[in-house]
N, C-alpha and C. Protein backbone atom coordinates (compact mmCIF):
# COMPACT_ATOMS: atom_id res chain seq x y z
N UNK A 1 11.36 59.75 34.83
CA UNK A 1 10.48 60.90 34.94
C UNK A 1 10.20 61.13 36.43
N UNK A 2 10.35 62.69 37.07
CA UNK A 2 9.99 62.81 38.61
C UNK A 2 8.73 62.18 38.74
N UNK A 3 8.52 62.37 40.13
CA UNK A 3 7.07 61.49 40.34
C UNK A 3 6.03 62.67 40.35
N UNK A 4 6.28 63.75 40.51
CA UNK A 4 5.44 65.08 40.07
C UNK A 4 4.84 64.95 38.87
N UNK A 5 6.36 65.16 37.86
CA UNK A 5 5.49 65.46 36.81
C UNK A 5 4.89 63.81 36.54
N UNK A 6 4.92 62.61 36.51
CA UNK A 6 3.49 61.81 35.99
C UNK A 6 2.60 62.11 36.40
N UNK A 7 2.99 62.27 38.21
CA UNK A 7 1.25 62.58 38.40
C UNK A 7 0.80 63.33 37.55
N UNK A 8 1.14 64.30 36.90
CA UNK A 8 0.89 65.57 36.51
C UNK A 8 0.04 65.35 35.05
N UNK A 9 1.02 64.69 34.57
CA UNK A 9 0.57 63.83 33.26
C UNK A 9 -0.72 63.24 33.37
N UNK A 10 -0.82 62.00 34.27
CA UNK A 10 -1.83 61.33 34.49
C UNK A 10 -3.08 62.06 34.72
N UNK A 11 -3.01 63.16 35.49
CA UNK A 11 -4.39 64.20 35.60
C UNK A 11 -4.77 64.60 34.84
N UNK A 12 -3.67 65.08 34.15
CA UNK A 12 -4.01 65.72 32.61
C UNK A 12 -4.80 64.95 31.23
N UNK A 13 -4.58 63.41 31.74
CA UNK A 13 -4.84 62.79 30.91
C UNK A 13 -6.44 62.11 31.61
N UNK A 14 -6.73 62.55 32.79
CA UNK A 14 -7.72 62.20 33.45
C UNK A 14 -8.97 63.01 32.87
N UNK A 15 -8.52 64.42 33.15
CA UNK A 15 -9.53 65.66 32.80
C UNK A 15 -9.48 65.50 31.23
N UNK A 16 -8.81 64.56 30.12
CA UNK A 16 -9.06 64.93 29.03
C UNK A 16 -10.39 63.44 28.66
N UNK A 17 -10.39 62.74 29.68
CA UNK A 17 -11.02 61.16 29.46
C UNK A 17 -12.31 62.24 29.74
N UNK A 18 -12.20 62.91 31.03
CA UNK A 18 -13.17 63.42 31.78
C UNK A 18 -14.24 63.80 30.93
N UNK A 19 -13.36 65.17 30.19
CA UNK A 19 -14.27 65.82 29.21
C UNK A 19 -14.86 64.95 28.02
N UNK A 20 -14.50 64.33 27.65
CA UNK A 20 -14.99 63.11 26.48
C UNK A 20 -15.78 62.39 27.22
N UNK A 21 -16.12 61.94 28.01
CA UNK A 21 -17.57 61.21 28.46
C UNK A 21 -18.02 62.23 28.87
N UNK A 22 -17.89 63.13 29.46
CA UNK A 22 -18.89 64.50 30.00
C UNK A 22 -19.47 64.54 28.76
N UNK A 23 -19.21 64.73 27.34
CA UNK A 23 -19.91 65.17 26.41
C UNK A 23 -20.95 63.90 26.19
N UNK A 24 -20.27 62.61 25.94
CA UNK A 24 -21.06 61.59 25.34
C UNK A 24 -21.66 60.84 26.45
N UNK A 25 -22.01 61.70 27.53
CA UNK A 25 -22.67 61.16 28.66
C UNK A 25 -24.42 61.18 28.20
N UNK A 26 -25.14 60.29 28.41
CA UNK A 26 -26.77 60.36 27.82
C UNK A 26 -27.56 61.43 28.86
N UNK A 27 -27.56 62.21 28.45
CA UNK A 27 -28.25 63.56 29.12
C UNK A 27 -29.39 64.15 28.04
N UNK A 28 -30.37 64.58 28.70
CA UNK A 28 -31.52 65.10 28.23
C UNK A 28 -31.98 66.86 28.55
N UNK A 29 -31.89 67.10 27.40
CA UNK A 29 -31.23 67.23 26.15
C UNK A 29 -29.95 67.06 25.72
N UNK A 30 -29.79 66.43 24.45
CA UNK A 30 -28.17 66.32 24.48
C UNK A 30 -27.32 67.60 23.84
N UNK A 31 -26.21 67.51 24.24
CA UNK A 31 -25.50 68.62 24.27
C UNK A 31 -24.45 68.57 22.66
N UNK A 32 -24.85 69.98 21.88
CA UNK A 32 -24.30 69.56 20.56
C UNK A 32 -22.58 70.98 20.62
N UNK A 33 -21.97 70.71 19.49
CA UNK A 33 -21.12 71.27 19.75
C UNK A 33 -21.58 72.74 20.09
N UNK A 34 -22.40 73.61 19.37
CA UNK A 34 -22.03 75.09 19.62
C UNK A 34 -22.70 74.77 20.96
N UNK A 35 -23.21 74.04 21.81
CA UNK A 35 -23.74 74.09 23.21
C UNK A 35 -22.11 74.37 24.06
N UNK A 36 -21.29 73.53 23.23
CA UNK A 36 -20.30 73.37 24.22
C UNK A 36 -19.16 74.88 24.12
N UNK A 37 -19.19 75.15 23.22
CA UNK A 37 -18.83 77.06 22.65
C UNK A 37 -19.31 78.00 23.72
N UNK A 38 -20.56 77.87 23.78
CA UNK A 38 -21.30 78.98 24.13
C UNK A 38 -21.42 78.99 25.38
N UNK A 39 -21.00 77.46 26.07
CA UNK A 39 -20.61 77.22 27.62
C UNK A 39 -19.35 77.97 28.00
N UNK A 40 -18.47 77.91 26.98
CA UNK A 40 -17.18 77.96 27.41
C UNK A 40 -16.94 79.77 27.33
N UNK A 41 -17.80 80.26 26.28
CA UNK A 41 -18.17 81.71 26.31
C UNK A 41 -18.87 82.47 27.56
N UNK A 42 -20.12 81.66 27.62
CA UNK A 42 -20.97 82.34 29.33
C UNK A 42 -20.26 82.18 30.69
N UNK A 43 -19.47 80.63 30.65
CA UNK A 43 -18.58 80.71 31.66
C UNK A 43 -17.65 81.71 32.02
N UNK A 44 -16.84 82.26 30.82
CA UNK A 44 -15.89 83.09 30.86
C UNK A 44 -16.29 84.28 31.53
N UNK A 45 -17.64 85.14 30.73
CA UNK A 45 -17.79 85.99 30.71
C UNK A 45 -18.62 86.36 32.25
N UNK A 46 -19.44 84.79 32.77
CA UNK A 46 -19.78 85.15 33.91
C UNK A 46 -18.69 84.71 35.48
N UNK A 47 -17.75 84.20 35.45
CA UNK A 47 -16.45 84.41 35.83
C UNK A 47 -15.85 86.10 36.22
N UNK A 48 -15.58 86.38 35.13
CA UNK A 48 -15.11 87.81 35.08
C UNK A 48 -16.02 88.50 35.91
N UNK A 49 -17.79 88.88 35.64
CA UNK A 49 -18.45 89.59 36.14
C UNK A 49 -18.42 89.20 37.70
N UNK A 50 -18.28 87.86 38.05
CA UNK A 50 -18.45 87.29 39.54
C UNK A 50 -16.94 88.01 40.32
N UNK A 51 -15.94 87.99 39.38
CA UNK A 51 -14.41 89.03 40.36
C UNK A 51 -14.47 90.39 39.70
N UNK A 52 -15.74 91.02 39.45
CA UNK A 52 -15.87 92.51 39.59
C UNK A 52 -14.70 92.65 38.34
N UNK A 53 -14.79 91.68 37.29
CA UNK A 53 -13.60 92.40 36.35
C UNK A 53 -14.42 92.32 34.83
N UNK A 54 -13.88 93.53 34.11
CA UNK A 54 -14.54 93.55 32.59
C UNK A 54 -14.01 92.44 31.67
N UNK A 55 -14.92 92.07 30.47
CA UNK A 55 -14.30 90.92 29.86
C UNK A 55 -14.88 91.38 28.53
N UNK A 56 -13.80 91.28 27.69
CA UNK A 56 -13.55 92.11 26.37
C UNK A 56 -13.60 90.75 25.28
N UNK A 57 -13.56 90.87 23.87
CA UNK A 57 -13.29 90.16 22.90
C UNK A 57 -11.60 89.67 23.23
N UNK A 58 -10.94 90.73 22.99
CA UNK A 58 -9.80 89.97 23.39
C UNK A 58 -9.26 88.76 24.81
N UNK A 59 -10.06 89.83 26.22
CA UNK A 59 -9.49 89.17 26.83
C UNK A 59 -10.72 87.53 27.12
N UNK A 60 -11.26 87.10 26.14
CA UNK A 60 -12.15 86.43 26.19
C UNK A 60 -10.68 84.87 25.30
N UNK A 61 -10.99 85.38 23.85
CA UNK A 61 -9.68 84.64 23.40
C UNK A 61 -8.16 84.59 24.17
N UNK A 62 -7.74 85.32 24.98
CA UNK A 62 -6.55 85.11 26.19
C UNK A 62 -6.66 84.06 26.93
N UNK A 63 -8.55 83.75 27.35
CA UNK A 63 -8.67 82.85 28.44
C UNK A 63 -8.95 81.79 27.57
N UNK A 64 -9.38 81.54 26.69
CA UNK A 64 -9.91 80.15 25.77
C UNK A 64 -8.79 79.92 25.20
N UNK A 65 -7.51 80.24 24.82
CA UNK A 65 -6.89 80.22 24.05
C UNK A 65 -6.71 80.22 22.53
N UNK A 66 -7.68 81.05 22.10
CA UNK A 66 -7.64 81.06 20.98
C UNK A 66 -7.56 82.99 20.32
N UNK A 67 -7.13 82.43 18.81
CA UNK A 67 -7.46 83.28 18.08
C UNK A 67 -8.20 84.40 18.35
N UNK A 68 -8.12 85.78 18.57
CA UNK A 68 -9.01 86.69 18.51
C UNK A 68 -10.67 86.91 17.30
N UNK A 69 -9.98 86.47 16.60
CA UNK A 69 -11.15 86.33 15.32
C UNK A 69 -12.22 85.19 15.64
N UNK A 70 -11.46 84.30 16.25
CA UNK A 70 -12.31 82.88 16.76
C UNK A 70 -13.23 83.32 17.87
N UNK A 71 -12.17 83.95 19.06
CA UNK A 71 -13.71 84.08 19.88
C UNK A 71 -14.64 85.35 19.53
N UNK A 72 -14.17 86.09 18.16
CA UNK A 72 -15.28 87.29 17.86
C UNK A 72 -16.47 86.83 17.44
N UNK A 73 -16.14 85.57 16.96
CA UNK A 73 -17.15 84.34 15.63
C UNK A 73 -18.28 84.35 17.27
N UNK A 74 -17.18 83.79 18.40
CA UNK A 74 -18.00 82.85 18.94
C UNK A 74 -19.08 83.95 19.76
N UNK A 75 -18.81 84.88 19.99
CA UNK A 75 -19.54 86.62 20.58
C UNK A 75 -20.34 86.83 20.10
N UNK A 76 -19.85 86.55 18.50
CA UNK A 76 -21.31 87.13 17.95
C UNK A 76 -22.41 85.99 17.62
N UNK A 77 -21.98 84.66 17.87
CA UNK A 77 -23.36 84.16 17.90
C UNK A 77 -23.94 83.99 19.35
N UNK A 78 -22.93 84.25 20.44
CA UNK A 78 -24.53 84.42 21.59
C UNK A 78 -25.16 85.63 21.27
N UNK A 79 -24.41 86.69 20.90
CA UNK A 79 -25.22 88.01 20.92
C UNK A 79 -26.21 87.81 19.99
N UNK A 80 -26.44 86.92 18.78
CA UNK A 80 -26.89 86.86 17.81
C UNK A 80 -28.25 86.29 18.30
N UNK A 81 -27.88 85.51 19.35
CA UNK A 81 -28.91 84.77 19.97
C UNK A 81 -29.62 85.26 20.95
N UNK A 82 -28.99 86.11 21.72
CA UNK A 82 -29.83 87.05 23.07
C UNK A 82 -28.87 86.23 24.24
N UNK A 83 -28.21 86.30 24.51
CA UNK A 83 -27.40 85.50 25.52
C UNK A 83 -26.13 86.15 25.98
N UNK A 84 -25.85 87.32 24.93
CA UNK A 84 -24.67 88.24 25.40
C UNK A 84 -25.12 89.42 24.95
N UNK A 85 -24.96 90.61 25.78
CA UNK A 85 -24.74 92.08 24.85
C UNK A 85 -23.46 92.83 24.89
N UNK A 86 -23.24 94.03 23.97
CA UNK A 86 -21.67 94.59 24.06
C UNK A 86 -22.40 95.93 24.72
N UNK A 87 -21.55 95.86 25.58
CA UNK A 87 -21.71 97.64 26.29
C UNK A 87 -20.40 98.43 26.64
N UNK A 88 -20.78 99.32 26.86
CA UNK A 88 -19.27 99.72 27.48
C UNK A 88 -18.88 100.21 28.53
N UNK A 89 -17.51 99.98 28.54
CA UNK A 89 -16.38 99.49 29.69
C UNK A 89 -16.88 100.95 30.19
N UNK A 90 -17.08 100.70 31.97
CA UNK A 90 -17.65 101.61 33.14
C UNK A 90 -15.86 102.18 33.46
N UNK A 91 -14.74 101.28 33.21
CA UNK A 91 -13.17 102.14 33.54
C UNK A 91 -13.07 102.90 32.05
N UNK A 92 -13.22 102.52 31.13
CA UNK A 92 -13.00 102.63 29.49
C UNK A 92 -13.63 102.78 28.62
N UNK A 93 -14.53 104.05 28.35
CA UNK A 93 -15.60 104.22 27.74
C UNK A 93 -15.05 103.71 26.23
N UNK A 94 -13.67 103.96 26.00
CA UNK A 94 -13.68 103.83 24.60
C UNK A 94 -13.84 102.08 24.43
N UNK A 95 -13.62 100.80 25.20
CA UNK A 95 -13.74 99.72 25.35
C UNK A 95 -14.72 99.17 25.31
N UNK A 96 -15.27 97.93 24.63
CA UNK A 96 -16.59 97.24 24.47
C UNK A 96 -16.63 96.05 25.30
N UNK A 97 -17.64 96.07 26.29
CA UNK A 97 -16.97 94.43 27.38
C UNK A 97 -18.08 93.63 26.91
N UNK A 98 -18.24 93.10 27.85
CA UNK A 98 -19.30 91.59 27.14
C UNK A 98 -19.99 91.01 28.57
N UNK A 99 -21.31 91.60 28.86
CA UNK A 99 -22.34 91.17 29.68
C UNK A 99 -23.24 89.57 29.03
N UNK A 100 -23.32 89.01 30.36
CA UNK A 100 -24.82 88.66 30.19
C UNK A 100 -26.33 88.88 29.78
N UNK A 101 -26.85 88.91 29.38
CA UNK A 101 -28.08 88.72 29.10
C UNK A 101 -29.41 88.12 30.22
N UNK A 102 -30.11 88.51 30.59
CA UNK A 102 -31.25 87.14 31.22
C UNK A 102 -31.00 85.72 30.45
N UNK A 103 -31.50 85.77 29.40
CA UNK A 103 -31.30 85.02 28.53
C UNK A 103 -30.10 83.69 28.53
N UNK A 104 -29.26 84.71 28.76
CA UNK A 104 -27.24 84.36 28.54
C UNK A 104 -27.46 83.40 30.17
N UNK A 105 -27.98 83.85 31.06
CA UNK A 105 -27.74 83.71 32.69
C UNK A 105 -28.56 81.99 32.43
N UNK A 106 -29.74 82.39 32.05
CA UNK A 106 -31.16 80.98 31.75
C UNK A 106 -30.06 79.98 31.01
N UNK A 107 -29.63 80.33 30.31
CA UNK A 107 -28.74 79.14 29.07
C UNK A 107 -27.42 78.54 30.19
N UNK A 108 -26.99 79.49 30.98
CA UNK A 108 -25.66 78.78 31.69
C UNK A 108 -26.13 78.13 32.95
N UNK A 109 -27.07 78.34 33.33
CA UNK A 109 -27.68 76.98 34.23
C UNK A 109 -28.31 75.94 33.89
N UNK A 110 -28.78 76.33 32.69
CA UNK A 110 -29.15 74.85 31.92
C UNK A 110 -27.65 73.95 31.50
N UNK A 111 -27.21 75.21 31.07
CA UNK A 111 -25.96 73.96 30.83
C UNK A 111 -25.18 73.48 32.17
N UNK A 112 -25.08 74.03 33.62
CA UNK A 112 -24.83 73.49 34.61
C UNK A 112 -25.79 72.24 35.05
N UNK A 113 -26.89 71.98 34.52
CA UNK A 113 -27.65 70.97 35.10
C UNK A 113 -27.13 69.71 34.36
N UNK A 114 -26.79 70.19 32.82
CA UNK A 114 -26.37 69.32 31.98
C UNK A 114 -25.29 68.75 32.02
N UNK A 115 -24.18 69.20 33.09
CA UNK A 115 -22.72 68.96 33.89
C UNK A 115 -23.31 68.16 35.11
N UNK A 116 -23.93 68.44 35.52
CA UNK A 116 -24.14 67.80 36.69
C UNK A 116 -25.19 66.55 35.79
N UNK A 117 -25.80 66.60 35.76
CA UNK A 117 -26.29 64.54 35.05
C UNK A 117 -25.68 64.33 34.54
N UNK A 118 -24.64 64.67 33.59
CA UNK A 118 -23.45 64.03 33.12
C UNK A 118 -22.58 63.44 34.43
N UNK A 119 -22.13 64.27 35.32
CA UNK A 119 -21.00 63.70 36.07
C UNK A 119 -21.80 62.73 36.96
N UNK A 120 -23.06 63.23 37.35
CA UNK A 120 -24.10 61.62 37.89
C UNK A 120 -23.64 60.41 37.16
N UNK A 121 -24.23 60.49 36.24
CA UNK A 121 -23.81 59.56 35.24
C UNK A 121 -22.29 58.86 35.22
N UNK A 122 -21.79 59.46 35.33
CA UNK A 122 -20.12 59.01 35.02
C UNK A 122 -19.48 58.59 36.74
N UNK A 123 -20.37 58.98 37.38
CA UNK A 123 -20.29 58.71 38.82
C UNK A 123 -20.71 57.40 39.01
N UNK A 124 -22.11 57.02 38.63
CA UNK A 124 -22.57 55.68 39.07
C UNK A 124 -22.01 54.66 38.45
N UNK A 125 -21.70 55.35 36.62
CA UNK A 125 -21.06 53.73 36.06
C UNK A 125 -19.79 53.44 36.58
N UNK A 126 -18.50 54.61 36.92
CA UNK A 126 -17.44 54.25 38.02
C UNK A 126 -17.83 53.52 39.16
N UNK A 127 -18.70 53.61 39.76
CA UNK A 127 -18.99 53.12 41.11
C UNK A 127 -19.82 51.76 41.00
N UNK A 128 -20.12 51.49 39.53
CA UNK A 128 -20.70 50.26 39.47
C UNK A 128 -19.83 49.67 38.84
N UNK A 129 -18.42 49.94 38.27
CA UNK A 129 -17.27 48.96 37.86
C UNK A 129 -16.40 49.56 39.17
N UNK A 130 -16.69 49.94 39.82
CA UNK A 130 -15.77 49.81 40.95
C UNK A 130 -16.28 48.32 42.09
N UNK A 131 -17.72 48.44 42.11
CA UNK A 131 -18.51 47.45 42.78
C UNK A 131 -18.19 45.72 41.90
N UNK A 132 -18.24 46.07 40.52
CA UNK A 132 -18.43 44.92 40.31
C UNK A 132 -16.75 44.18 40.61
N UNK A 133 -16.09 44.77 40.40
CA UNK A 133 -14.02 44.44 40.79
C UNK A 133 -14.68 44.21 41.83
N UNK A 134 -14.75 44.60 42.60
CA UNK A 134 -14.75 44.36 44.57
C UNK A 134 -15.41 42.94 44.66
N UNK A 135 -16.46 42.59 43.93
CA UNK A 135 -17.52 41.38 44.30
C UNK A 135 -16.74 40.78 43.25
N UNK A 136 -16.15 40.14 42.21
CA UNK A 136 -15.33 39.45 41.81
C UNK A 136 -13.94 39.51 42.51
N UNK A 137 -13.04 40.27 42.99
CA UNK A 137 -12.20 40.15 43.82
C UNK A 137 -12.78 39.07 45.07
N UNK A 138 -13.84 39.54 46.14
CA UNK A 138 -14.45 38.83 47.37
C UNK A 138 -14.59 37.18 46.62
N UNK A 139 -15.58 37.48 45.48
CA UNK A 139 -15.32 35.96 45.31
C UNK A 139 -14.22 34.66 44.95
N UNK A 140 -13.40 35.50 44.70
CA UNK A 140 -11.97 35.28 44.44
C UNK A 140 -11.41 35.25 43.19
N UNK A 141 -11.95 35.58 42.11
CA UNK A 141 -12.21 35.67 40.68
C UNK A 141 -10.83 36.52 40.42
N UNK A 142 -10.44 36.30 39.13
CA UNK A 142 -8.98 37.41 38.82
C UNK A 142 -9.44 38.47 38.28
């Protein structure tokens, strides 16, 4: 195998460890699945708004990879919740895009705080099995 693609592999297999302790990292409040939906929804949608571009039902499932019907499910429960509204497209009146909310904006920095003490977290226990190898290595231990 080139030495590209393992690296390539190996990252891939890094960011998938990544995301699995990101979730089961002890954070307060803990984070349940539709938390992790509705991240992956506000992200999208506030992405798009940050490069001045509209973001539709479809092109919402393009970027998640899924099903169109799947991310309609997942639309209509932030909207359901106050966290998204449908308005329409300022190029495409006949088009429905997908804003933020106040609401929608309050929920995606909570869940950024909840990324960040997670990766705290996953930071210190690396760095405290990185410490403890080093001081069994020094002492000469295998």
């Amino acid at each position: 195998m080139p030495q590209g693609q393992a690296l390539l592999e190996t990252v891939g297999t890094a960011f998938a460890r990544l995301r699995r302790r990101t979730l089961q990292a002890p954070i307060d409040p803990p984070v349940g699945r539709k938390d992790v939906k509705r991240n992956l929804v506000l992200n999208t949608v506030d992405e798009a708004a940050k490069a001045s571009t509209e973001m539709t039902i479809g092109g919402l499932a393009d970027h998640l990879l899924v099903d169109p019907s799947v991310a309609s499910r997942m639309v209509s429960d932030c909207i359901s919740h106050g966290y998204l509204v449908r308005a329409a497209s300022q190029q495409d009146g006949r088009r429905t895009v997908l804003q933020l909310t106040e609401e929608g904006t309050v929920l995606l920095s909570h869940f950024r705080h909840q990324q960040r003490q997670a990766f705290e977290y996953i930071t210190r226990e690396s760095l405290a099995g990185h410490q403890r190898v080093a001081k069994a290595t020094a002492a000469g231990e295998p």
